[in-house]
Coordinates of N, CA and C in Angstrom, one line a residue:
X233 N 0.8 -1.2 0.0 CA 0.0 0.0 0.0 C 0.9 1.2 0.0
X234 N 0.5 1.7 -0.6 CA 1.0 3.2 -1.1 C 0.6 4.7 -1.4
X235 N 0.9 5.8 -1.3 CA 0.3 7.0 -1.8 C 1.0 7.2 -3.3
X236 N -0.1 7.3 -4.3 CA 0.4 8.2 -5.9 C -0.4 9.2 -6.4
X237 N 0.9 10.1 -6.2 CA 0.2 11.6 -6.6 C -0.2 11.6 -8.1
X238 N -1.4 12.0 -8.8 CA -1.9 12.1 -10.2 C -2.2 13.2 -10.5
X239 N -1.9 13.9 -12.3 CA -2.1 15.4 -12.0 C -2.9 15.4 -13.2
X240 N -3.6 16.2 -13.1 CA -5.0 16.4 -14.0 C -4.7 16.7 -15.1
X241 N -4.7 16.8 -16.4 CA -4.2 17.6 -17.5 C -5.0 18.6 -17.9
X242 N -6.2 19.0 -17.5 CA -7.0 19.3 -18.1 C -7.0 21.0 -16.8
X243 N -6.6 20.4 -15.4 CA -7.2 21.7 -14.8 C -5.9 21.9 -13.6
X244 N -4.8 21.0 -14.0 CA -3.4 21.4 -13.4 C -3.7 20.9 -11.6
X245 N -4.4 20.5 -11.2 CA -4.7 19.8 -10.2 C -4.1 18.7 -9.7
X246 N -3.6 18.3 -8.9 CA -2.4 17.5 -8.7 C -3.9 16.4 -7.0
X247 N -3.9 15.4 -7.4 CA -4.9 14.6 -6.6 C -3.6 13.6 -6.0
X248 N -4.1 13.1 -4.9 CA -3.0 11.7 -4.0 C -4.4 10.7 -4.0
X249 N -4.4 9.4 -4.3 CA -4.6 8.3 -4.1 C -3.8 7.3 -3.3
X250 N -4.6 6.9 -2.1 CA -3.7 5.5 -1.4 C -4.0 4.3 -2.8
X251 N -3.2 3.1 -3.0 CA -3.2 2.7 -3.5 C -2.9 1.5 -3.1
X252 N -4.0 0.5 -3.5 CA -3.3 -1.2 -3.3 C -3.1 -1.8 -4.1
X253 N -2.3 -2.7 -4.4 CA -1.4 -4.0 -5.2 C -2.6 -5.2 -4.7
X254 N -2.8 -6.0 -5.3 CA -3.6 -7.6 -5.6 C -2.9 -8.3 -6.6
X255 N -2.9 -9.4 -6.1 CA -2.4 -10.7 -7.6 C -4.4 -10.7 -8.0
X256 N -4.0 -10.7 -9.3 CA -5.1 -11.4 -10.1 C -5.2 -12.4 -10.4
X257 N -6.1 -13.9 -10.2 CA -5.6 -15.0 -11.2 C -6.0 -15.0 -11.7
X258 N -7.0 -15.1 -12.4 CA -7.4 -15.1 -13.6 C -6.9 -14.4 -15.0
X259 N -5.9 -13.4 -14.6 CA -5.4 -12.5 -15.7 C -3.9 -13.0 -15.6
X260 N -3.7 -13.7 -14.3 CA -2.3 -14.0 -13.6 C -1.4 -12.8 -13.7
X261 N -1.5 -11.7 -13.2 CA -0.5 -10.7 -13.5 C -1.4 -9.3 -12.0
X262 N -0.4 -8.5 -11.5 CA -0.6 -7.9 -11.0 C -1.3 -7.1 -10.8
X263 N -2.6 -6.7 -10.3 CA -3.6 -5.5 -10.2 C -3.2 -4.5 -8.7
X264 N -4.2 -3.2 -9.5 CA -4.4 -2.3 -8.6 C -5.3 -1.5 -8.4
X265 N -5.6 -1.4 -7.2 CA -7.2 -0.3 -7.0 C -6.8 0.8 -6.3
X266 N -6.8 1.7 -6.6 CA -7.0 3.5 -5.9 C -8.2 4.1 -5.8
X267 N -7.5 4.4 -4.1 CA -9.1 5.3 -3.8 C -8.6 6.3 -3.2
X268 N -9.2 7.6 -4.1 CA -9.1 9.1 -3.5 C -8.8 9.0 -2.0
X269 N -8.1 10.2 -1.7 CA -7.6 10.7 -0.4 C -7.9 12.2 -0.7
X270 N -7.3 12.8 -1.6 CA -7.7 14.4 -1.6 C -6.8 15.3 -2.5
X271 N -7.1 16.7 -2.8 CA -6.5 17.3 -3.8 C -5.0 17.6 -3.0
X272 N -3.8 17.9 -3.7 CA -2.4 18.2 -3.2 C -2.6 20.0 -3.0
X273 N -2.4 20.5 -2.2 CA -2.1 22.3 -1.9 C -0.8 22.2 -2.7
X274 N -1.2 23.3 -3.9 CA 0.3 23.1 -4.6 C 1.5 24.1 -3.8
X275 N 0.7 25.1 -2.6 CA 1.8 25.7 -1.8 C 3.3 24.9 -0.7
X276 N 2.0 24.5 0.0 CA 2.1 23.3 1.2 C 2.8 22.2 1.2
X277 N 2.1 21.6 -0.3 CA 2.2 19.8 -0.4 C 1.7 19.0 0.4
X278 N 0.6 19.5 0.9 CA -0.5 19.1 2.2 C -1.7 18.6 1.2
X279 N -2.0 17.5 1.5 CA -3.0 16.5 1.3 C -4.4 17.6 1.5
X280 N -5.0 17.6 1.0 CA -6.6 18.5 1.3 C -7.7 17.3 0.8
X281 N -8.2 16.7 2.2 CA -9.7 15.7 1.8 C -10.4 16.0 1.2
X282 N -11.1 15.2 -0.2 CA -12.1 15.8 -1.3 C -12.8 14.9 -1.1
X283 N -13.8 14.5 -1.2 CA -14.7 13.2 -2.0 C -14.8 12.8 -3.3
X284 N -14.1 14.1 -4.4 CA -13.8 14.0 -5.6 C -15.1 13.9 -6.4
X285 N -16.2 14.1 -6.1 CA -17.6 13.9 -6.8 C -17.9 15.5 -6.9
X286 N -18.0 16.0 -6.5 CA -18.1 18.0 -6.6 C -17.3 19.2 -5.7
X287 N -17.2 19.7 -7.0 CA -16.4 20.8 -6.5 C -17.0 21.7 -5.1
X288 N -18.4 21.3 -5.1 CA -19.2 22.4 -4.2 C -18.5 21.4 -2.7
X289 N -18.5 20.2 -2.6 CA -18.2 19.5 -1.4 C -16.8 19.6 -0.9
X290 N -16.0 20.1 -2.0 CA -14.8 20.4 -1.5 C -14.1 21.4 -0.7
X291 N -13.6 20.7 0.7 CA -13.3 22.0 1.7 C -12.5 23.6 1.2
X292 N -11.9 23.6 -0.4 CA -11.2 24.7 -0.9 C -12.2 25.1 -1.7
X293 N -13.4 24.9 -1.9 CA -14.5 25.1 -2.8 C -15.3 26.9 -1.9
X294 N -15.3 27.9 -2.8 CA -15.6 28.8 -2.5 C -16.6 29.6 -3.5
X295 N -18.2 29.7 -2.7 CA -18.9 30.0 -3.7 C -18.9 31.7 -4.2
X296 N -19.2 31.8 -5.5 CA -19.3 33.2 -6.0 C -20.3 34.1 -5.7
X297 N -21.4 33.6 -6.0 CA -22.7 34.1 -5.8 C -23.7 32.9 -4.8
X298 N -23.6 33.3 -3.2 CA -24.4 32.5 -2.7 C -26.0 32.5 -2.5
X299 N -26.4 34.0 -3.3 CA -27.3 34.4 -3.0 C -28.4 34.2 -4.6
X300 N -27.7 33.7 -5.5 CA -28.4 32.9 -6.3 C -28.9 31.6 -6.4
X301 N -30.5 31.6 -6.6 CA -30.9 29.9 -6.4 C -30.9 29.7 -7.9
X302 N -30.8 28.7 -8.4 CA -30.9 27.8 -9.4 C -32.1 27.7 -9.5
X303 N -33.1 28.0 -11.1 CA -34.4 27.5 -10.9 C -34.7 25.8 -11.0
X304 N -36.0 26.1 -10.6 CA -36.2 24.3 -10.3 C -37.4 23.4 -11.4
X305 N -37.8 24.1 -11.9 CA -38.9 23.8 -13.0 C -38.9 24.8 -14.5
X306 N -39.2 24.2 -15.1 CA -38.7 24.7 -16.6 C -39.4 26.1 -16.9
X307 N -40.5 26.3 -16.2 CA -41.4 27.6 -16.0 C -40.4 28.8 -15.1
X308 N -39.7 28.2 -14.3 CA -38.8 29.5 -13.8 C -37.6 29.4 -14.9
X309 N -37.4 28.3 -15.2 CA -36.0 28.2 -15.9 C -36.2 29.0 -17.2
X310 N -37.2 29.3 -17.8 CA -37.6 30.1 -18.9 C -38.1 31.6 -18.7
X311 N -38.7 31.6 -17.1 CA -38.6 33.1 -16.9 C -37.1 34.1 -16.7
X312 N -36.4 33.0 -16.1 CA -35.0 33.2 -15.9 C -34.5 33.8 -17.5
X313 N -34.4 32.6 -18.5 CA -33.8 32.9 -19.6 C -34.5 34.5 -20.0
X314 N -35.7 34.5 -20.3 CA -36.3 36.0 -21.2 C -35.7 37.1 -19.8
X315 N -35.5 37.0 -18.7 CA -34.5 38.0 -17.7 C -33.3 38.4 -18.3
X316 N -32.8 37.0 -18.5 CA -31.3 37.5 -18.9 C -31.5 38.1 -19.9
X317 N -32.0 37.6 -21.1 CA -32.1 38.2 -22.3 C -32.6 39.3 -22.5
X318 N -33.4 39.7 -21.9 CA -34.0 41.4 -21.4 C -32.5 42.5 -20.8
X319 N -31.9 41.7 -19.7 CA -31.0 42.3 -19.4 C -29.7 42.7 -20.1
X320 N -29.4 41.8 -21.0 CA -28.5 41.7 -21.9 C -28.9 43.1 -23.0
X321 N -30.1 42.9 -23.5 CA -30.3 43.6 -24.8 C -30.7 45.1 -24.4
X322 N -30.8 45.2 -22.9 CA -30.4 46.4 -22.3 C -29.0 46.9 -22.1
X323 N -28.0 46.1 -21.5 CA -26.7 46.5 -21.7 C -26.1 46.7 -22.5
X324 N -26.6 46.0 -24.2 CA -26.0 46.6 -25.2 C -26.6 47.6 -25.6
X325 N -27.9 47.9 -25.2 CA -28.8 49.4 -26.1 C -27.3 50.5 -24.9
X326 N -27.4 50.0 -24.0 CA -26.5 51.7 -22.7 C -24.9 51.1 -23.7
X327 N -24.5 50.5 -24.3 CA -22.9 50.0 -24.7 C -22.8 50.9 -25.6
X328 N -24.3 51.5 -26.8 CA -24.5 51.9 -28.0 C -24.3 53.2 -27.9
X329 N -25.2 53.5 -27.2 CA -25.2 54.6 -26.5 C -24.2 55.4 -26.1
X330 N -23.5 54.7 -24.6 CA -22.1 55.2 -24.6 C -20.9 54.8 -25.7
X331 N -20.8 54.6 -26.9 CA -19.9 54.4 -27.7 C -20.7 55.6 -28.9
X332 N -21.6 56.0 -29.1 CA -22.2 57.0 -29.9 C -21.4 58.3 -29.6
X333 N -21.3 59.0 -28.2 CA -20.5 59.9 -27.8 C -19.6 60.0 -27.8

């Protein structure tokens, strides 16, 4: 048993897995199974516990807007959308505007 550090390619995240060795017979050749421990602090080099399933459960996980809910049925999710899009085609009419002067 062992710790192996793995590093994400995609988001530079550097993860430790404990890891175990098994004989296989049936394949006759040596297996291995890892299971999450946590992301690496690339300051530190301190182990940080994740569950590795969401970012939101993760103790370095810091929300932006906690005062936004998510709508829950397709009737908010669509009033939502014509908001944004209201709001948007507002910001470019004031963008026109202030670039006219």
């Amino acid at each position: 048993m062992g710790i192996v550090y793995q590093t994400d390619k995609r988001s530079g995240i550097t993860y430790a897995y404990e890891n175990q060795s098994f004989w296989d017979p049936e394949l006759k050749r040596s297996r291995s199974k890892r299971k999450l421990i946590g992301r690496v602090d690339p300051e530190t080099k301190e182990i940080v516990p994740t569950d590795g399933r969401c970012k939101k459960r993760s103790p370095s996980f810091v929300a932006e807007n906690q005062d936004y809910v998510m709508p829950k049925t397709m009737k908010e999710l669509k009033a939502e959308v014509t908001r944004l899009l209201k709001e948007n085609s507002d910001l470019k009419e004031q963008i026109r505007k202030l670039t006219e002067k």
